[in-house]
Coordinates of N, CA and C in Angstrom, one line a residue:
M622 N 63.9 -142.2 -26.5 CA 64.2 -140.8 -26.5 C 65.0 -140.4 -25.3
L623 N 66.1 -139.8 -25.6 CA 67.0 -139.4 -24.4 C 66.6 -138.0 -24.1
I624 N 66.5 -137.7 -22.8 CA 66.3 -136.3 -22.4 C 67.7 -135.9 -21.8
I625 N 68.4 -134.9 -22.6 CA 69.8 -134.7 -22.4 C 69.9 -133.3 -21.6
P626 N 70.4 -133.3 -20.3 CA 70.6 -132.1 -19.6 C 71.8 -131.3 -20.2
A627 N 71.6 -130.1 -20.3 CA 72.7 -129.1 -20.9 C 73.4 -128.4 -19.8
I628 N 74.7 -128.4 -19.9 CA 75.6 -127.6 -19.1 C 76.3 -126.6 -19.9
D629 N 75.9 -125.2 -19.8 CA 76.5 -124.3 -20.6 C 77.5 -123.5 -19.7
L630 N 78.7 -123.4 -20.2 CA 79.9 -123.0 -19.4 C 80.2 -121.5 -19.9
K631 N 80.2 -120.6 -18.9 CA 80.8 -119.2 -19.1 C 81.5 -118.8 -17.9
D632 N 82.7 -118.4 -18.1 CA 83.7 -118.0 -17.2 C 83.8 -119.1 -16.0
G633 N 83.8 -120.4 -16.5 CA 84.0 -121.5 -15.5 C 82.7 -121.9 -14.6
K634 N 81.6 -121.2 -14.9 CA 80.3 -121.4 -14.2 C 79.3 -122.0 -15.1
C635 N 78.3 -122.7 -14.5 CA 77.2 -123.2 -15.3 C 76.0 -122.2 -15.4
V636 N 75.8 -121.7 -16.6 CA 74.8 -120.6 -16.9 C 73.8 -121.1 -17.9
R637 N 72.7 -120.2 -18.1 CA 71.8 -120.3 -19.2 C 71.8 -119.0 -19.8
L638 N 71.6 -118.9 -21.1 CA 71.3 -117.7 -21.7 C 69.9 -117.6 -22.3
K639 N 69.5 -116.4 -22.6 CA 68.3 -116.2 -23.4 C 68.7 -115.8 -24.9
Q640 N 68.3 -116.7 -25.8 CA 68.5 -116.5 -27.2 C 70.0 -116.2 -27.4
G641 N 70.8 -116.8 -26.8 CA 72.3 -116.7 -27.0 C 72.9 -115.4 -26.6
A642 N 72.3 -114.6 -25.9 CA 72.8 -113.3 -25.4 C 73.7 -113.5 -24.3
M643 N 75.1 -113.3 -24.5 CA 76.0 -113.5 -23.4 C 75.8 -112.6 -22.3
D644 N 75.2 -111.4 -22.5 CA 75.1 -110.4 -21.4 C 73.8 -110.7 -20.6
K645 N 73.1 -111.8 -20.9 CA 71.9 -112.1 -20.4 C 72.0 -113.5 -19.7
A646 N 73.2 -113.7 -19.1 CA 73.5 -115.1 -18.5 C 73.0 -115.2 -17.1
T647 N 72.3 -116.3 -16.8 CA 71.9 -116.6 -15.4 C 72.8 -117.7 -15.0
V648 N 73.4 -117.4 -13.8 CA 74.3 -118.4 -13.3 C 73.5 -119.4 -12.3
F649 N 73.6 -120.7 -12.6 CA 72.9 -121.7 -11.9 C 73.8 -122.5 -10.9
S650 N 75.1 -122.5 -11.3 CA 76.0 -123.2 -10.4 C 77.4 -122.7 -10.6
D651 N 78.2 -122.7 -9.5 CA 79.6 -122.3 -9.6 C 80.6 -123.6 -9.8
D652 N 79.9 -124.8 -9.8 CA 80.6 -126.0 -9.8 C 80.0 -126.9 -10.9
P653 N 80.4 -126.8 -12.1 CA 79.8 -127.6 -13.2 C 80.1 -129.0 -13.0
A654 N 81.1 -129.4 -12.5 CA 81.3 -130.9 -12.3 C 80.3 -131.5 -11.3
A655 N 80.0 -130.8 -10.3 CA 78.9 -131.2 -9.3 C 77.6 -131.1 -10.1
T656 N 77.4 -130.3 -10.8 CA 76.1 -130.2 -11.6 C 76.0 -131.5 -12.6
A657 N 77.2 -131.9 -13.2 CA 77.1 -133.1 -14.0 C 76.8 -134.3 -13.2
V658 N 77.4 -134.4 -12.0 CA 77.1 -135.5 -11.1 C 75.6 -135.6 -10.7
Q659 N 75.1 -134.4 -10.5 CA 73.7 -134.3 -10.1 C 72.8 -134.9 -11.3
W660 N 73.1 -134.7 -12.5 CA 72.3 -135.1 -13.5 C 72.5 -136.6 -13.7
L661 N 73.7 -137.0 -13.5 CA 74.0 -138.5 -13.5 C 73.2 -139.3 -12.5
K662 N 73.1 -138.7 -11.3 CA 72.4 -139.4 -10.2 C 70.9 -139.4 -10.6
L663 N 70.4 -138.5 -11.3 CA 69.0 -138.3 -11.6 C 68.6 -139.2 -12.8
G664 N 69.7 -139.8 -13.4 CA 69.4 -140.8 -14.4 C 69.7 -140.4 -15.8
A665 N 70.5 -139.3 -15.9 CA 70.9 -138.8 -17.2 C 71.7 -140.0 -18.0
R666 N 71.5 -140.1 -19.2 CA 72.3 -141.1 -20.1 C 73.2 -140.4 -21.1
R667 N 73.1 -139.1 -21.1 CA 74.0 -138.4 -22.1 C 74.0 -137.0 -21.6
L668 N 75.1 -136.2 -21.8 CA 75.2 -134.9 -21.1 C 75.7 -134.0 -22.3
H669 N 75.1 -132.8 -22.5 CA 75.5 -131.8 -23.4 C 76.1 -130.6 -22.8
V670 N 77.3 -130.4 -23.2 CA 78.2 -129.3 -22.6 C 78.6 -128.3 -23.7
V671 N 78.5 -127.0 -23.5 CA 78.8 -126.0 -24.4 C 79.7 -125.0 -23.7
D672 N 81.0 -124.8 -24.3 CA 81.8 -123.7 -24.0 C 81.4 -122.4 -24.7
L673 N 80.6 -121.6 -23.9 CA 80.0 -120.4 -24.4 C 81.1 -119.3 -24.8
N674 N 82.1 -119.2 -23.9 CA 83.2 -118.4 -24.2 C 84.0 -118.9 -25.4
G675 N 84.1 -120.2 -25.5 CA 84.8 -120.7 -26.6 C 84.0 -120.6 -28.0
A676 N 82.9 -120.6 -27.9 CA 82.0 -120.4 -29.1 C 82.2 -119.0 -29.6
A677 N 82.3 -118.0 -28.8 CA 82.6 -116.6 -29.1 C 83.9 -116.3 -29.6
A678 N 84.9 -117.0 -28.9 CA 86.3 -116.8 -29.2 C 86.9 -117.6 -30.3
G679 N 86.2 -118.7 -30.6 CA 86.7 -119.6 -31.7 C 87.7 -120.6 -31.3
R680 N 87.9 -120.8 -29.9 CA 88.8 -121.7 -29.4 C 88.3 -121.9 -27.9
L681 N 88.6 -123.2 -27.3 CA 88.2 -123.5 -26.0 C 88.7 -122.4 -24.9
K682 N 87.7 -122.1 -24.1 CA 88.1 -121.2 -23.0 C 87.8 -121.7 -21.7
N683 N 87.0 -122.8 -21.6 CA 86.7 -123.3 -20.2 C 87.2 -124.7 -20.0
E684 N 88.6 -124.9 -20.4 CA 89.1 -126.2 -20.4 C 89.1 -126.8 -18.9
P685 N 89.5 -126.0 -17.8 CA 89.4 -126.6 -16.4 C 88.0 -127.2 -16.1
A686 N 87.1 -126.5 -16.5 CA 85.6 -126.9 -16.1 C 85.4 -128.2 -17.0
I687 N 85.7 -128.2 -18.3 CA 85.4 -129.4 -19.1 C 86.2 -130.6 -18.5
R688 N 87.4 -130.4 -18.2 CA 88.2 -131.6 -17.6 C 87.5 -132.1 -16.3
A689 N 87.1 -131.2 -15.6 CA 86.4 -131.6 -14.3 C 85.2 -132.4 -14.6
I690 N 84.4 -131.9 -15.5 CA 83.2 -132.7 -15.9 C 83.5 -134.1 -16.3
A691 N 84.5 -134.2 -17.4 CA 84.9 -135.3 -17.8 C 85.5 -136.3 -16.8
D692 N 86.2 -135.8 -15.8 CA 86.8 -136.5 -14.8 C 85.6 -137.1 -13.8
A693 N 84.6 -136.3 -13.6 CA 83.6 -136.7 -12.8 C 82.6 -137.7 -13.2
V694 N 82.3 -137.6 -14.6 CA 81.3 -138.4 -15.2 C 81.5 -139.1 -16.5
G695 N 82.7 -138.7 -17.0 CA 83.0 -139.2 -18.4 C 83.1 -140.7 -18.6
S696 N 83.5 -141.4 -17.5 CA 83.4 -142.9 -17.6 C 82.1 -143.5 -17.5
K697 N 81.1 -142.8 -17.0 CA 79.8 -143.3 -16.7 C 78.6 -142.8 -17.7
L698 N 79.0 -141.8 -18.4 CA 77.9 -141.4 -19.4 C 78.6 -140.7 -20.6
P699 N 78.0 -140.8 -21.8 CA 78.6 -140.0 -22.9 C 78.5 -138.5 -22.7
I700 N 79.5 -137.8 -23.0 CA 79.6 -136.2 -23.0 C 79.7 -135.8 -24.4
Q701 N 78.7 -134.9 -24.9 CA 79.0 -134.3 -26.1 C 79.2 -132.9 -26.0
L702 N 80.3 -132.4 -26.6 CA 80.7 -131.0 -26.2 C 81.0 -130.1 -27.4
G703 N 80.6 -128.9 -27.3 CA 80.8 -128.0 -28.4 C 81.1 -126.6 -27.9
G704 N 81.6 -125.7 -28.9 CA 81.9 -124.3 -28.5 C 83.4 -124.1 -28.7
G705 N 83.6 -123.5 -29.9 CA 85.0 -123.1 -30.2 C 85.9 -124.3 -30.8
I706 N 85.3 -125.4 -31.2 CA 86.1 -126.4 -31.8 C 86.4 -126.1 -33.4
R707 N 87.7 -125.8 -33.7 CA 88.0 -125.4 -34.9 C 89.2 -126.2 -35.7
D708 N 89.7 -127.2 -34.9 CA 90.8 -127.9 -35.5 C 90.9 -129.3 -35.0
L709 N 91.5 -130.2 -35.7 CA 91.6 -131.6 -35.4 C 92.4 -131.9 -34.1
D710 N 93.4 -131.1 -33.8 CA 94.0 -131.3 -32.6 C 93.2 -131.2 -31.4
T711 N 92.4 -130.1 -31.4 CA 91.5 -129.9 -30.3 C 90.5 -131.1 -30.1
I712 N 90.0 -131.6 -31.2 CA 89.0 -132.7 -31.2 C 89.7 -134.0 -30.4
E713 N 91.0 -134.3 -30.9 CA 91.7 -135.4 -30.4 C 92.0 -135.2 -29.0
K714 N 92.3 -134.0 -28.5 CA 92.5 -133.7 -27.1 C 91.3 -133.9 -26.2
L715 N 90.1 -133.4 -26.8 CA 89.0 -133.6 -26.0 C 88.5 -135.1 -25.9
L716 N 88.6 -135.8 -27.0 CA 88.2 -137.3 -26.9 C 89.2 -137.9 -26.0
D717 N 90.5 -137.6 -25.9 CA 91.4 -138.3 -25.0 C 91.1 -137.9 -23.6
S718 N 90.5 -136.8 -23.4 CA 90.2 -136.4 -22.1 C 88.9 -137.0 -21.4
G719 N 88.1 -137.7 -22.2 CA 86.9 -138.3 -21.7 C 85.6 -137.8 -22.3
V720 N 85.7 -136.9 -23.2 CA 84.6 -136.4 -24.0 C 84.4 -137.5 -25.1
S721 N 83.1 -137.9 -25.3 CA 82.8 -139.0 -26.3 C 82.4 -138.5 -27.7
S722 N 81.9 -137.2 -27.8 CA 81.6 -136.7 -29.1 C 81.8 -135.3 -29.0
V723 N 82.2 -134.7 -30.2 CA 82.3 -133.3 -30.3 C 81.3 -132.6 -31.2
I724 N 80.9 -131.4 -30.9 CA 79.9 -130.8 -31.7 C 80.4 -129.6 -32.5
I725 N 80.3 -129.6 -33.8 CA 80.9 -128.6 -34.6 C 79.7 -127.8 -35.2
G726 N 79.7 -126.6 -35.0 CA 78.6 -125.6 -35.3 C 79.1 -124.6 -36.4
T727 N 79.6 -123.4 -36.0 CA 80.0 -122.4 -36.8 C 81.0 -122.9 -37.9
A728 N 82.0 -123.5 -37.4 CA 83.1 -124.1 -38.3 C 82.6 -125.0 -39.5
A729 N 81.5 -125.8 -39.0 CA 80.9 -126.6 -40.1 C 80.4 -125.7 -41.3
V730 N 79.8 -124.6 -41.0 CA 79.0 -123.8 -41.9 C 80.2 -123.1 -42.7
K731 N 81.1 -122.5 -41.9 CA 82.1 -121.6 -42.6 C 83.3 -122.3 -43.3
T732 N 83.7 -123.6 -42.8 CA 84.7 -124.3 -43.3 C 84.3 -125.8 -43.4
P733 N 83.4 -126.1 -44.3 CA 82.9 -127.4 -44.3 C 84.0 -128.6 -44.6
G734 N 85.1 -128.1 -45.2 CA 86.3 -129.0 -45.4 C 86.7 -129.5 -44.1
F735 N 86.8 -128.6 -43.0 CA 87.3 -129.0 -41.7 C 86.3 -130.1 -41.2
L736 N 84.9 -129.9 -41.3 CA 83.9 -130.9 -40.8 C 84.2 -132.3 -41.5
H737 N 84.5 -132.2 -42.7 CA 84.6 -133.5 -43.6 C 85.8 -134.2 -43.1
E738 N 86.9 -133.4 -42.9 CA 88.2 -134.0 -42.4 C 87.9 -134.6 -40.9
A739 N 87.1 -133.9 -40.0 CA 86.9 -134.3 -38.7 C 86.1 -135.7 -38.8
C740 N 85.1 -135.8 -39.6 CA 84.3 -137.0 -39.7 C 85.1 -138.2 -40.2
T741 N 86.1 -137.9 -41.1 CA 87.0 -138.9 -41.5 C 87.9 -139.3 -40.6
A742 N 88.5 -138.4 -39.7 CA 89.6 -138.7 -38.7 C 89.0 -139.4 -37.5
F743 N 87.7 -138.9 -37.2 CA 87.1 -139.5 -35.9 C 85.7 -139.9 -36.2
P744 N 85.5 -140.9 -37.0 CA 84.1 -141.4 -37.3 C 83.3 -141.8 -36.0
G745 N 82.1 -141.5 -36.1 CA 81.2 -141.7 -34.9 C 81.4 -140.8 -33.8
H746 N 82.2 -139.8 -33.9 CA 82.5 -138.9 -32.7 C 82.1 -137.5 -33.1
V747 N 81.4 -137.2 -34.2 CA 81.3 -135.9 -34.6 C 79.7 -135.5 -34.9
L748 N 79.2 -134.6 -34.1 CA 78.0 -134.2 -34.3 C 77.9 -132.7 -34.9
V749 N 77.0 -132.3 -35.6 CA 76.9 -130.9 -36.1 C 75.6 -130.2 -35.5
A750 N 75.9 -129.0 -35.0 CA 74.8 -128.2 -34.5 C 74.5 -127.2 -35.6
L751 N 73.1 -127.3 -35.7 CA 72.6 -126.3 -36.8 C 71.6 -125.5 -36.0
D752 N 71.9 -124.2 -35.9 CA 71.0 -123.2 -35.2 C 70.4 -122.4 -36.1
A753 N 69.0 -122.3 -36.1 CA 68.3 -121.6 -37.2 C 67.2 -120.8 -36.7
K754 N 66.9 -119.8 -37.5 CA 65.7 -119.1 -37.3 C 65.0 -118.9 -38.6
D755 N 63.7 -119.2 -38.7 CA 62.9 -119.1 -39.9 C 63.6 -120.0 -41.1
G756 N 64.2 -121.0 -40.7 CA 64.8 -122.0 -41.6 C 66.2 -121.6 -42.1
K757 N 66.7 -120.4 -41.7 CA 68.0 -120.1 -42.0 C 69.1 -120.2 -40.9
V758 N 70.3 -120.7 -41.3 CA 71.4 -121.0 -40.2 C 72.0 -119.8 -39.8
A759 N 72.2 -119.7 -38.4 CA 73.0 -118.6 -37.7 C 74.3 -119.2 -37.4
V760 N 75.3 -118.3 -37.2 CA 76.6 -118.7 -36.8 C 77.3 -117.7 -35.7
D761 N 78.5 -118.0 -35.3 CA 79.1 -117.2 -34.3 C 78.3 -116.8 -33.1
G762 N 77.9 -117.9 -32.4 CA 77.1 -117.8 -31.1 C 75.8 -117.1 -31.4
W763 N 75.2 -117.4 -32.7 CA 73.9 -116.9 -33.1 C 73.9 -115.4 -33.4
S764 N 75.0 -114.8 -33.5 CA 75.1 -113.2 -33.7 C 75.0 -112.9 -35.2
K765 N 75.2 -113.9 -36.0 CA 75.1 -113.7 -37.5 C 74.2 -114.6 -38.3
M766 N 73.3 -114.1 -39.0 CA 72.5 -115.0 -39.8 C 73.1 -115.2 -41.2
T767 N 73.0 -116.4 -41.7 CA 73.5 -116.7 -43.0 C 72.4 -116.9 -44.0
G768 N 72.6 -117.1 -45.2 CA 71.6 -117.3 -46.2 C 71.5 -118.9 -46.5
H769 N 72.1 -119.6 -45.8 CA 72.0 -121.1 -45.9 C 70.8 -121.7 -45.3
E770 N 70.1 -122.5 -46.0 CA 69.0 -123.3 -45.5 C 69.3 -124.5 -44.7
V771 N 68.6 -124.6 -43.7 CA 69.0 -125.7 -42.8 C 69.0 -127.1 -43.4
L772 N 67.9 -127.4 -44.2 CA 67.8 -128.6 -44.8 C 69.0 -128.9 -45.9
D773 N 69.4 -127.9 -46.5 CA 70.5 -128.1 -47.5 C 71.7 -128.5 -46.8
L774 N 72.1 -127.7 -45.8 CA 73.3 -128.0 -45.1 C 73.3 -129.4 -44.3
A775 N 72.2 -129.7 -43.7 CA 72.0 -130.9 -43.0 C 72.2 -132.2 -44.0
K776 N 71.7 -132.0 -45.1 CA 71.8 -133.1 -46.1 C 73.3 -133.2 -46.5
K777 N 74.0 -132.2 -46.7 CA 75.4 -132.2 -47.2 C 76.3 -132.8 -45.9
F778 N 76.0 -132.3 -44.8 CA 76.7 -132.9 -43.6 C 76.5 -134.3 -43.2
Q779 N 75.3 -134.7 -43.5 CA 75.0 -136.1 -43.3 C 75.9 -137.0 -44.3
D780 N 76.0 -136.5 -45.5 CA 76.9 -137.3 -46.4 C 78.4 -137.3 -46.0
Y781 N 78.7 -136.3 -45.1 CA 80.1 -136.3 -44.6 C 80.3 -137.5 -43.6
G782 N 79.2 -137.9 -43.0 CA 79.2 -139.0 -41.9 C 79.1 -138.5 -40.5
V783 N 78.3 -137.4 -40.4 CA 78.2 -136.9 -38.9 C 77.4 -138.0 -38.1
E784 N 77.6 -138.0 -36.9 CA 76.8 -138.9 -36.0 C 75.4 -138.5 -35.8
A785 N 75.1 -137.3 -35.8 CA 73.7 -136.7 -35.6 C 73.7 -135.2 -35.9
I786 N 72.6 -134.7 -36.1 CA 72.4 -133.2 -36.3 C 71.5 -132.8 -35.0
I787 N 72.2 -131.7 -34.4 CA 71.5 -131.0 -33.2 C 70.8 -129.9 -33.8
Y788 N 69.5 -129.8 -33.7 CA 68.8 -128.7 -34.3 C 68.2 -127.8 -33.3
T789 N 68.5 -126.5 -33.3 CA 68.0 -125.5 -32.3 C 67.2 -124.5 -33.1
D790 N 66.1 -124.2 -32.6 CA 65.4 -123.0 -33.1 C 65.7 -121.9 -32.1
I791 N 66.6 -120.9 -32.6 CA 67.1 -120.0 -31.7 C 66.1 -118.9 -31.4
G792 N 65.0 -118.9 -32.0 CA 64.0 -118.0 -31.6 C 63.3 -118.4 -30.3
R793 N 63.5 -119.7 -29.9 CA 62.8 -120.2 -28.8 C 63.8 -120.7 -27.7
D794 N 65.1 -120.8 -28.0 CA 66.0 -121.2 -27.0 C 66.1 -120.3 -25.7
G795 N 66.0 -121.0 -24.6 CA 65.9 -120.2 -23.4 C 64.7 -119.5 -23.0
M796 N 63.7 -119.5 -23.9 CA 62.6 -118.6 -23.6 C 61.3 -119.5 -23.1
L797 N 61.6 -120.8 -23.1 CA 60.5 -121.6 -22.3 C 59.2 -121.5 -23.1
T798 N 59.3 -121.4 -24.5 CA 58.0 -121.2 -25.2 C 57.6 -122.4 -25.9
G799 N 58.2 -123.6 -25.7 CA 57.8 -124.8 -26.4 C 58.7 -125.1 -27.5
I800 N 59.0 -126.3 -27.8 CA 59.9 -126.7 -28.9 C 59.3 -126.6 -30.2
N801 N 59.9 -126.3 -31.3 CA 59.4 -126.2 -32.7 C 59.3 -127.6 -33.3
I802 N 58.3 -128.3 -32.9 CA 58.0 -129.6 -33.4 C 58.1 -129.8 -34.9
E803 N 57.2 -128.9 -35.5 CA 57.1 -129.0 -37.0 C 58.4 -128.9 -37.7
A804 N 59.2 -127.9 -37.4 CA 60.5 -127.8 -38.0 C 61.4 -128.8 -37.7
T805 N 61.4 -129.3 -36.5 CA 62.3 -130.5 -36.2 C 61.9 -131.8 -36.9
V806 N 60.6 -132.0 -37.1 CA 60.0 -133.2 -37.7 C 60.4 -133.1 -39.2
T807 N 60.3 -131.9 -39.9 CA 60.6 -131.7 -41.3 C 62.1 -132.0 -41.5
L808 N 62.9 -131.6 -40.7 CA 64.3 -132.0 -40.8 C 64.6 -133.3 -40.6
A809 N 64.0 -134.1 -39.6 CA 64.3 -135.4 -39.4 C 63.8 -136.3 -40.6
Q810 N 62.7 -135.9 -41.1 CA 62.1 -136.8 -42.3 C 63.0 -136.7 -43.4
A811 N 63.8 -135.6 -43.6 CA 64.6 -135.5 -44.8 C 66.0 -136.2 -44.7
L812 N 66.3 -136.6 -43.4 CA 67.6 -137.2 -43.1 C 67.5 -138.6 -42.7
S813 N 68.7 -139.4 -42.9 CA 68.8 -140.6 -42.3 C 69.6 -140.8 -41.1
V814 N 70.3 -139.6 -40.7 CA 71.0 -139.6 -39.4 C 70.0 -139.2 -38.3
P815 N 70.3 -139.4 -37.1 CA 69.4 -139.0 -36.0 C 69.3 -137.5 -36.0
V816 N 68.3 -137.0 -35.4 CA 68.1 -135.5 -35.1 C 67.9 -135.3 -33.6
I817 N 68.6 -134.5 -32.9 CA 68.5 -134.1 -31.6 C 67.9 -132.7 -31.5
A818 N 66.7 -132.7 -30.8 CA 66.0 -131.5 -30.7 C 66.5 -130.6 -29.6
S819 N 66.4 -129.3 -29.7 CA 67.0 -128.3 -28.8 C 66.2 -127.0 -28.9
G820 N 66.0 -126.4 -27.8 CA 65.6 -124.9 -27.9 C 64.0 -124.9 -27.5
G821 N 63.7 -124.4 -26.3 CA 62.4 -124.0 -26.0 C 61.5 -125.0 -25.1
I822 N 62.2 -126.2 -24.7 CA 61.5 -127.2 -23.9 C 61.0 -126.5 -22.6
N823 N 59.7 -126.7 -22.3 CA 59.2 -126.0 -21.1 C 58.6 -126.9 -20.1
G824 N 58.2 -128.1 -20.6 CA 57.5 -129.0 -19.6 C 57.3 -130.5 -20.1
L825 N 56.6 -131.3 -19.5 CA 56.3 -132.6 -19.8 C 55.5 -132.7 -21.2
E826 N 54.7 -131.7 -21.5 CA 53.9 -131.7 -22.7 C 54.8 -131.7 -23.9
D827 N 55.9 -131.0 -23.8 CA 56.9 -131.0 -24.9 C 57.5 -132.3 -25.0
I828 N 57.8 -133.0 -24.0 CA 58.4 -134.3 -24.0 C 57.4 -135.3 -24.7
K829 N 56.1 -135.2 -24.3 CA 55.0 -136.1 -24.9 C 55.0 -135.8 -26.4
A830 N 55.0 -134.5 -26.9 CA 54.9 -134.2 -28.3 C 56.1 -134.7 -29.0
L831 N 57.3 -134.6 -28.4 CA 58.5 -135.1 -29.1 C 58.5 -136.7 -29.1
C832 N 58.0 -137.4 -28.1 CA 57.9 -138.9 -28.1 C 57.0 -139.3 -29.2
K833 N 55.9 -138.5 -29.5 CA 54.9 -138.9 -30.6 C 55.6 -139.0 -31.9
V834 N 56.7 -138.2 -32.2 CA 57.3 -138.1 -33.5 C 58.7 -138.8 -33.4
E835 N 59.1 -139.5 -32.3 CA 60.3 -140.1 -32.2 C 60.6 -141.1 -33.4
H836 N 59.5 -141.6 -33.9 CA 59.7 -142.6 -35.0 C 60.3 -141.9 -36.3
E837 N 60.2 -140.6 -36.3 CA 60.7 -139.9 -37.5 C 62.2 -139.7 -37.5
G838 N 62.9 -140.1 -36.4 CA 64.2 -140.0 -36.3 C 64.8 -139.0 -35.3
I839 N 63.9 -138.6 -34.4 CA 64.3 -137.7 -33.4 C 64.7 -138.5 -32.1
T840 N 65.9 -138.6 -31.9 CA 66.4 -139.4 -30.8 C 66.6 -138.9 -29.4
G841 N 66.7 -137.6 -29.3 CA 66.9 -137.0 -28.0 C 66.4 -135.5 -28.1
A842 N 66.5 -135.0 -26.9 CA 66.0 -133.6 -26.6 C 66.9 -133.0 -25.5
I843 N 67.5 -131.8 -25.9 CA 68.4 -131.2 -25.0 C 67.5 -130.2 -24.3
T844 N 67.7 -130.2 -22.9 CA 67.0 -129.1 -22.1 C 67.9 -128.5 -21.2
G845 N 67.8 -127.3 -20.8 CA 68.6 -126.5 -20.0 C 67.8 -125.7 -19.0
R846 N 67.4 -124.5 -19.4 CA 66.7 -123.6 -18.4 C 65.6 -124.2 -17.8
A847 N 64.7 -125.0 -18.5 CA 63.6 -125.7 -17.8 C 63.8 -126.5 -16.7
I848 N 64.9 -127.2 -16.8 CA 65.3 -128.2 -15.6 C 66.0 -127.4 -14.4
Y849 N 66.7 -126.3 -14.9 CA 67.3 -125.5 -13.8 C 66.4 -124.6 -13.0
E850 N 65.4 -124.2 -13.8 CA 64.3 -123.4 -13.0 C 63.2 -124.1 -12.5
G851 N 63.2 -125.4 -12.6 CA 62.1 -126.3 -12.1 C 60.8 -126.4 -12.9
K852 N 60.9 -125.9 -14.1 CA 59.8 -126.1 -15.0 C 59.6 -127.5 -15.5
L853 N 60.7 -128.3 -15.5 CA 60.6 -129.5 -15.9 C 61.4 -130.4 -14.9
D854 N 60.8 -131.5 -14.4 CA 61.4 -132.4 -13.5 C 62.2 -133.4 -14.4
F855 N 63.5 -133.4 -14.4 CA 64.3 -134.1 -15.4 C 64.1 -135.6 -15.2
A856 N 64.1 -136.2 -14.0 CA 63.9 -137.6 -13.7 C 62.5 -138.0 -14.2
A857 N 61.5 -137.3 -13.9 CA 60.2 -137.6 -14.4 C 60.1 -137.5 -16.0
A858 N 60.8 -136.6 -16.5 CA 60.8 -136.3 -18.1 C 61.4 -137.6 -18.8
Q859 N 62.5 -138.2 -18.1 CA 63.1 -139.3 -18.7 C 62.4 -140.6 -18.6
K860 N 61.7 -140.7 -17.3 CA 60.8 -141.8 -17.1 C 59.6 -141.8 -18.0
L861 N 59.2 -140.7 -18.2 CA 57.9 -140.5 -19.2 C 58.3 -140.9 -20.6
A862 N 59.5 -140.4 -21.0 CA 59.9 -140.7 -22.4 C 60.2 -142.2 -22.5
D863 N 60.8 -142.9 -21.5 CA 60.9 -144.3 -21.6 C 59.6 -145.0 -21.7
Q864 N 58.6 -144.6 -20.9 CA 57.4 -145.2 -21.0 C 56.7 -145.1 -22.3
L865 N 56.7 -143.9 -22.8 CA 56.1 -143.7 -24.1 C 56.8 -144.4 -25.3
S866 N 58.1 -144.4 -25.1 CA 58.8 -145.0 -26.2 C 58.5 -146.6 -26.2
K867 N 58.4 -147.2 -25.0 CA 58.1 -148.5 -24.9 C 56.7 -148.9 -25.5
A868 N 55.8 -147.9 -25.1 CA 54.5 -148.1 -25.6 C 54.3 -148.0 -27.1
E869 N 55.2 -147.2 -27.7 CA 55.1 -147.0 -29.2 C 55.6 -148.4 -29.8
K870 N 56.6 -149.1 -29.1 CA 57.1 -150.4 -29.7 C 56.2 -151.5 -29.4

């Protein structure tokens, strides 16, 4: 089980949002690259980066910060990046810059043909983010709910060849209320590709709960606000996850 630190970028800074609300951003660092190095030093094995401005605009808006992060840690740990990725040229540019995987969210739902093309052109480098509330998928930075069921879309995208599904319960993201284990397990059981859990991690109890169901196909957990506010000790969380995973085997 990988514990994956999140770096959310807004106006070139590292921030966290509550339930996706851009006007409720808390700035945690003015230097995202230094933040990435910090997580690397603490033992991170993967990094989750989101261009929040890009997600809202439909195109990358924090490229200098993204390049700085990739230059600082891209050769040492995989970076998965999302937010405003809408065309193949952008994917190619990001992969060339040191990003290892791209995350497609809104565009996957609105233009599944693009996702299919991306998976074909860049096999092994495309993840899909499905952000949901009460089983229904949200798009456009969570500002719009759709009628699509998470399970239906996840199965379709799995067939396209995505590397993994990142599942976020948007009712819990940034709220430190605990991860939605039941919904995450239900999704993982229905798929053959890995599921990465996201949204609501508050402490080591959430890590323990996720490790208990790792065998269902849940390979990672993204955490942001909890590690920035000191609710979760990142190094201790990864150490615990390693111990529990080893014990399960």
